[in-house]
Backbone as a chain_set.jsonl record, in Angstrom:
{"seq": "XXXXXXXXXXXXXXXXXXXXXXXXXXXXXXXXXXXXXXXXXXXXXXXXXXXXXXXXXXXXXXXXXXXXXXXXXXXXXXXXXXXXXXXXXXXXXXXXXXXXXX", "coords": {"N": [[9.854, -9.873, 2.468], [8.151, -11.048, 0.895], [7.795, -13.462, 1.483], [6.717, -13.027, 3.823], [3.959, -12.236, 3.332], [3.155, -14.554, 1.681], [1.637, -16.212, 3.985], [0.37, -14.455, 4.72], [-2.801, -12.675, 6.341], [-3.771, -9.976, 5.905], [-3.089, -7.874, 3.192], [-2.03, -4.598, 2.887], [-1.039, -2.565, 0.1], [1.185, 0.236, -0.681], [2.161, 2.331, -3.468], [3.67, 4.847, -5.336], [3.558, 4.294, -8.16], [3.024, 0.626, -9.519], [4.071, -2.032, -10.434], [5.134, -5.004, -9.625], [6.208, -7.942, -10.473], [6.588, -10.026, -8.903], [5.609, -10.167, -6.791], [2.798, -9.592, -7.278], [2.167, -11.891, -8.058], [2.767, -13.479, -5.73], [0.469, -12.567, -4.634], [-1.726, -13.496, -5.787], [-1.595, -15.937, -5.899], [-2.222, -16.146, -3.315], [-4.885, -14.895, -3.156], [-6.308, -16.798, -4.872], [-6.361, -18.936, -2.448], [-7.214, -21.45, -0.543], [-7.96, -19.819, 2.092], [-8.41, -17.063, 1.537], [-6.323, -13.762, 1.866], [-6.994, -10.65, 3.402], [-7.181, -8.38, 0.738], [-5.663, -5.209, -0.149], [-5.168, -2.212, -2.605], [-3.329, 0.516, -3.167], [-2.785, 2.952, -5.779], [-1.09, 6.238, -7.275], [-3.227, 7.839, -8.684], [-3.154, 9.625, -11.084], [-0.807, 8.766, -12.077], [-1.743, 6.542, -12.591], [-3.313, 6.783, -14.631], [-1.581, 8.368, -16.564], [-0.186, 6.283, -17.83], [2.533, 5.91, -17.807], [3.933, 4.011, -16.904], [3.72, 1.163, -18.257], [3.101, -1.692, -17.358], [1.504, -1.339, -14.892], [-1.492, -1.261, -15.424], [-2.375, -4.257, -16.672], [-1.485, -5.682, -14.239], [-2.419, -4.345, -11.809], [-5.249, -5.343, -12.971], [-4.918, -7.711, -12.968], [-4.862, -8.463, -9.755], [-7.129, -7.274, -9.462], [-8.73, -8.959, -10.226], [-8.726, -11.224, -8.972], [-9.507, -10.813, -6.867], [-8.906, -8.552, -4.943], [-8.773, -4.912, -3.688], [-8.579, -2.198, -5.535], [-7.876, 1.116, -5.647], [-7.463, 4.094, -6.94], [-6.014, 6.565, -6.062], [-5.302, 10.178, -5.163], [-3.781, 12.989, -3.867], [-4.359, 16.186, -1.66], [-5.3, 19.051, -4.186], [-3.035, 21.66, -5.946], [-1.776, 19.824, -6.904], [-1.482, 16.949, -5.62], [-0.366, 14.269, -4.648], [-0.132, 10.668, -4.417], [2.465, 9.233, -3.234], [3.562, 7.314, -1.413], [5.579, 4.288, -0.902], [5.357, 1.711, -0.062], [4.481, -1.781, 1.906], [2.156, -2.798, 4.17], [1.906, -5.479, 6.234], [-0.612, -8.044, 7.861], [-0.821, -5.909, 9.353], [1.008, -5.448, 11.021], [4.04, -6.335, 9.746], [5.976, -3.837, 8.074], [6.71, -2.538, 5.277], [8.947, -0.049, 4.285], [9.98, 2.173, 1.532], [12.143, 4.176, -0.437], [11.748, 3.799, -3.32], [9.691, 3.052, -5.985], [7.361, 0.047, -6.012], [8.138, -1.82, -8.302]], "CA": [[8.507, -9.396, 2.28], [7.26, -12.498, 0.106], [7.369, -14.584, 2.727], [4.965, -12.819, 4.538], [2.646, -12.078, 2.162], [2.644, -15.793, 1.334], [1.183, -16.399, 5.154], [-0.587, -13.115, 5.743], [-4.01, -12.897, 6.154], [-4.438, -9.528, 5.417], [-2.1, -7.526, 2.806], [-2.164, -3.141, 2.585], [0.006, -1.867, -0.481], [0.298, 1.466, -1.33], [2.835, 2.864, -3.924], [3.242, 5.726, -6.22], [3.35, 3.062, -9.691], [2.937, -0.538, -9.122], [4.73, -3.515, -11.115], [6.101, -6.138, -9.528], [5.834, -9.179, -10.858], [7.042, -11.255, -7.744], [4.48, -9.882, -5.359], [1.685, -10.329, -8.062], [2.158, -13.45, -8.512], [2.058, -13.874, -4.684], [-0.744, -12.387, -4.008], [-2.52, -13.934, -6.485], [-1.694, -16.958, -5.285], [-3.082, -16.073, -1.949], [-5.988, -14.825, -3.213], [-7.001, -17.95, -5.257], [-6.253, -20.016, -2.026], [-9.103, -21.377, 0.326], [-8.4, -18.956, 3.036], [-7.638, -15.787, 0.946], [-6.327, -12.345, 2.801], [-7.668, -9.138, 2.621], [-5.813, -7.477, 0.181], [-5.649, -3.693, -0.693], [-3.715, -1.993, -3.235], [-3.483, 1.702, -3.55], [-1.436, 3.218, -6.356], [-1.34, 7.006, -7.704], [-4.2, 8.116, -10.079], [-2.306, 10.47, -11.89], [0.687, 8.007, -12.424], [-2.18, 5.327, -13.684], [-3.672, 7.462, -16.058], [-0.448, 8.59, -17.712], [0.164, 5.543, -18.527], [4.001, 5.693, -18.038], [3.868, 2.573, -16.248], [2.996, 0.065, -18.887], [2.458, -2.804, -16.909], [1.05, -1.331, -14.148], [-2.895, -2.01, -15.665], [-2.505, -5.285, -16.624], [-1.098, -5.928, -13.18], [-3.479, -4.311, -11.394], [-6.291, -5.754, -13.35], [-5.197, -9.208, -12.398], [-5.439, -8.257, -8.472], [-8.949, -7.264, -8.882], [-9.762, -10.252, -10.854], [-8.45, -12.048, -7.779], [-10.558, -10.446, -5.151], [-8.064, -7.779, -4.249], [-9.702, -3.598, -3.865], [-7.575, -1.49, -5.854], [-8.252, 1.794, -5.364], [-6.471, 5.019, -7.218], [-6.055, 8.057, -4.96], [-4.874, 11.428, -5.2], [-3.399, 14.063, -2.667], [-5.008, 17.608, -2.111], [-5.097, 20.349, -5.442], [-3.335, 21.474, -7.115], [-0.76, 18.893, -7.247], [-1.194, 16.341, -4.736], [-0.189, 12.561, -5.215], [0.028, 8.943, -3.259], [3.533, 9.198, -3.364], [4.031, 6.569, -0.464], [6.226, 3.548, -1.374], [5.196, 0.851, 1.241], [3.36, -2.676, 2.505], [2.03, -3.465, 5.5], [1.419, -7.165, 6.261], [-1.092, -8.439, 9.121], [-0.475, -4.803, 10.635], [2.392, -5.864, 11.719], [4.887, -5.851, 9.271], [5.92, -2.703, 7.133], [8.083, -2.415, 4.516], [8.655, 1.258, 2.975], [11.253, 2.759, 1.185], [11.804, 5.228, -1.529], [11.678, 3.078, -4.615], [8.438, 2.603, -6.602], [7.37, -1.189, -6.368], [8.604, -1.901, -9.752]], "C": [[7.645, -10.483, 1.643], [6.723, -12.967, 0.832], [6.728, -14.404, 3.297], [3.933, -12.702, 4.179], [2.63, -13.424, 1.973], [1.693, -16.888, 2.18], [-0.024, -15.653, 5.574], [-2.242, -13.359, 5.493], [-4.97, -11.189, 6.03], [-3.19, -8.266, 4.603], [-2.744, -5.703, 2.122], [-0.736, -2.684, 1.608], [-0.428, -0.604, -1.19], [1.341, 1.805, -2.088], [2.259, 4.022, -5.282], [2.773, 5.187, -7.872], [3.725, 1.783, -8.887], [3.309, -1.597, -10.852], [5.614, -4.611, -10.474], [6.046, -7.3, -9.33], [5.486, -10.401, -10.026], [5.882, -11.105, -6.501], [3.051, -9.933, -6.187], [1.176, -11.403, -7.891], [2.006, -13.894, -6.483], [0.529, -13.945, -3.578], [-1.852, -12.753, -4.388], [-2.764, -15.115, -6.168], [-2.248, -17.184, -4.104], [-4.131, -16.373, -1.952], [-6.91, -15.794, -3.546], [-6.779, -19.308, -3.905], [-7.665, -20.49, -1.165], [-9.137, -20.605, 1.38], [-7.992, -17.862, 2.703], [-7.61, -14.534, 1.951], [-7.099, -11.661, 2.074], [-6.7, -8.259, 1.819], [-6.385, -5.821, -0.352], [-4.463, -3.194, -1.359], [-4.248, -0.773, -3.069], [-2.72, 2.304, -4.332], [-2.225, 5.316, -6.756], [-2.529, 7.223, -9.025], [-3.213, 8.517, -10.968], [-1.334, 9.608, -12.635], [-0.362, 6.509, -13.247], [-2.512, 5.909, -14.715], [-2.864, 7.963, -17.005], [0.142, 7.614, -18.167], [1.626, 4.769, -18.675], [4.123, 4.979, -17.297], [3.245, 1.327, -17.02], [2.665, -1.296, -18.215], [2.104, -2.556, -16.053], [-1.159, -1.708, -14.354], [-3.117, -2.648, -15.525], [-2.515, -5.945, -14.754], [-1.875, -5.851, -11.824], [-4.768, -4.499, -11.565], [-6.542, -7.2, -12.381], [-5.272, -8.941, -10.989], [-6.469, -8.478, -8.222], [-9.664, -8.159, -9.102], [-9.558, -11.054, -10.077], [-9.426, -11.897, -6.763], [-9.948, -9.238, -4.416], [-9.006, -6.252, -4.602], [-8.591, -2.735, -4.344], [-8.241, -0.482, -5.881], [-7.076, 2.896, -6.256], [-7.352, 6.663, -6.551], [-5.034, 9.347, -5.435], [-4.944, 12.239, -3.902], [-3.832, 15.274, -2.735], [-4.351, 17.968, -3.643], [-4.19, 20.814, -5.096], [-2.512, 20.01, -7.435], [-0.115, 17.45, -6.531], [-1.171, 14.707, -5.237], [0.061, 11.773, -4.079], [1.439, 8.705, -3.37], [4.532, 8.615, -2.208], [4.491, 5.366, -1.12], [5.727, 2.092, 0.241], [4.211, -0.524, 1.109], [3.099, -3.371, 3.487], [1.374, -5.289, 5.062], [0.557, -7.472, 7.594], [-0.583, -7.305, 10.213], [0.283, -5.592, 11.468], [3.868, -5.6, 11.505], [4.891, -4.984, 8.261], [7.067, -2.837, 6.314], [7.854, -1.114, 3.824], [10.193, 1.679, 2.599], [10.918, 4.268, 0.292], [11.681, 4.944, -2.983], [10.155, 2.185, -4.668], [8.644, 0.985, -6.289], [6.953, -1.791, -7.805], [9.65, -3.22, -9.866]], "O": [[6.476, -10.671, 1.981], [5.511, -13.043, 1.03], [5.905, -15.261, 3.621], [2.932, -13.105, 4.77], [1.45, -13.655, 2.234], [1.157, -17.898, 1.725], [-0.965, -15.917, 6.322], [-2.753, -14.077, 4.633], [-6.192, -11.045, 6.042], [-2.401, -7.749, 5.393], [-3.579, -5.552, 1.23], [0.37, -2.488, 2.114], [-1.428, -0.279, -1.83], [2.223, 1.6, -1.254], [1.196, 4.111, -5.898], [1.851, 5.638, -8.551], [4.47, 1.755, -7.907], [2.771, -1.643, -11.958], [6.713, -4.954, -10.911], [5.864, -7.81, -8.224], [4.673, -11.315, -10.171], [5.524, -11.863, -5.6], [2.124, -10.409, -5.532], [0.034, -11.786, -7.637], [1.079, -14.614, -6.112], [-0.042, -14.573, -2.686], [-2.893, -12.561, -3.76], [-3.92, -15.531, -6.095], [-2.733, -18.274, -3.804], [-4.678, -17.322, -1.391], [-7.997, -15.922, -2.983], [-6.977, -20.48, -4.223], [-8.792, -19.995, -1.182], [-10.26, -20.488, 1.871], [-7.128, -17.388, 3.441], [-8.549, -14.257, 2.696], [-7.637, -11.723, 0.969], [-5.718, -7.624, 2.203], [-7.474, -5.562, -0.865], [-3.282, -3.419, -1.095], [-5.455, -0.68, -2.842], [-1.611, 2.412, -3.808], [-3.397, 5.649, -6.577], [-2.469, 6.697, -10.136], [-2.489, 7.714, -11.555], [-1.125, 9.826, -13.829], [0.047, 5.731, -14.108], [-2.015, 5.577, -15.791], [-3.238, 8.055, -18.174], [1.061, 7.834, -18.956], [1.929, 3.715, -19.234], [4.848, 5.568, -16.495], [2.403, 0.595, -16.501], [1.792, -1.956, -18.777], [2.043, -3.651, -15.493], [-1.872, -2.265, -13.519], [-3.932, -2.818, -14.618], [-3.46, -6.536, -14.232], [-2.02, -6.743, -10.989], [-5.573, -4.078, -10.735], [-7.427, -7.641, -11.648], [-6.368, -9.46, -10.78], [-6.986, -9.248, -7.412], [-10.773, -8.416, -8.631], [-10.283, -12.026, -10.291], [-9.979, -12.717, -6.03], [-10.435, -8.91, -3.333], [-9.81, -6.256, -5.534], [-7.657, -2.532, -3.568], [-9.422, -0.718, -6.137], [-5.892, 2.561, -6.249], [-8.389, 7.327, -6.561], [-4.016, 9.144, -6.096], [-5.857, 12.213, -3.076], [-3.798, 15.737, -3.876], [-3.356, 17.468, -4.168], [-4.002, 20.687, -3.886], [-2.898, 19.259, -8.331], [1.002, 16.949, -6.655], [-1.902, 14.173, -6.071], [0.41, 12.18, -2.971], [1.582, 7.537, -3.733], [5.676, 8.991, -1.956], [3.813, 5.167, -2.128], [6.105, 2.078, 1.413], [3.255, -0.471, 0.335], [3.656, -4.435, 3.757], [0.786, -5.892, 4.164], [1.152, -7.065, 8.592], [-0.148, -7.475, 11.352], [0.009, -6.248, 12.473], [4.691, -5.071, 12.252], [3.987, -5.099, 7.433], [8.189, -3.199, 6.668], [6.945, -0.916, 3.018], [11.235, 1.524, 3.237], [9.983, 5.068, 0.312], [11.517, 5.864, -3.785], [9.663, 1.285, -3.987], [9.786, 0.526, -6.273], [5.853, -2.11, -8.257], [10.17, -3.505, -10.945]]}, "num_chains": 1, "name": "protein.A"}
């Protein structure tokens, strides 16, 4: 998955909590390059606002301070959540599983 993201030119992640250091750091690197992708993050509201993800803020701060659109979403009332684990690359490639990207 790095590896593509280190190429791609346009990067869709969506998980329920977001930390992971290694794809940060790549995409950051993207972003600061001279032909930066489009990047999108999407993570759970609910799961940012509780907080029980301590490095998910920071983490997603630095994205946005990159150029990246982070976005926090929620699933219908009463109890609905973003509870997709996944990232597409240059609509092309997907990676999903069932483990938070953590």
């Amino acid at each position: 998955m790095l590896a593509d993201v280190a190429t791609a030119r346009e990067v869709l992640v969506a998980s329920y909590t977001y930390d992971h250091p290694d794809l940060t750091a790549s995409l950051v690197r993207r972003l600061a390059s001279r032909d930066p992708p489009d990047v999108v993050v999407m993570v759970d509201q609910e799961m940012f606002m509780s907080r029980s993800c301590f490095r998910m803020r920071p983490r997603l701060a630095e994205l946005r301070r990159g150029g990246a659109q982070v976005y926090l979403c929620r699933g219908p009332p009463p109890r609905g959540a973003l509870h997709v684990k996944a990232v597409c690359v240059d609509r092309r490639y997907l990676y999903a599983g069932s483990a938070n990207l953590t």
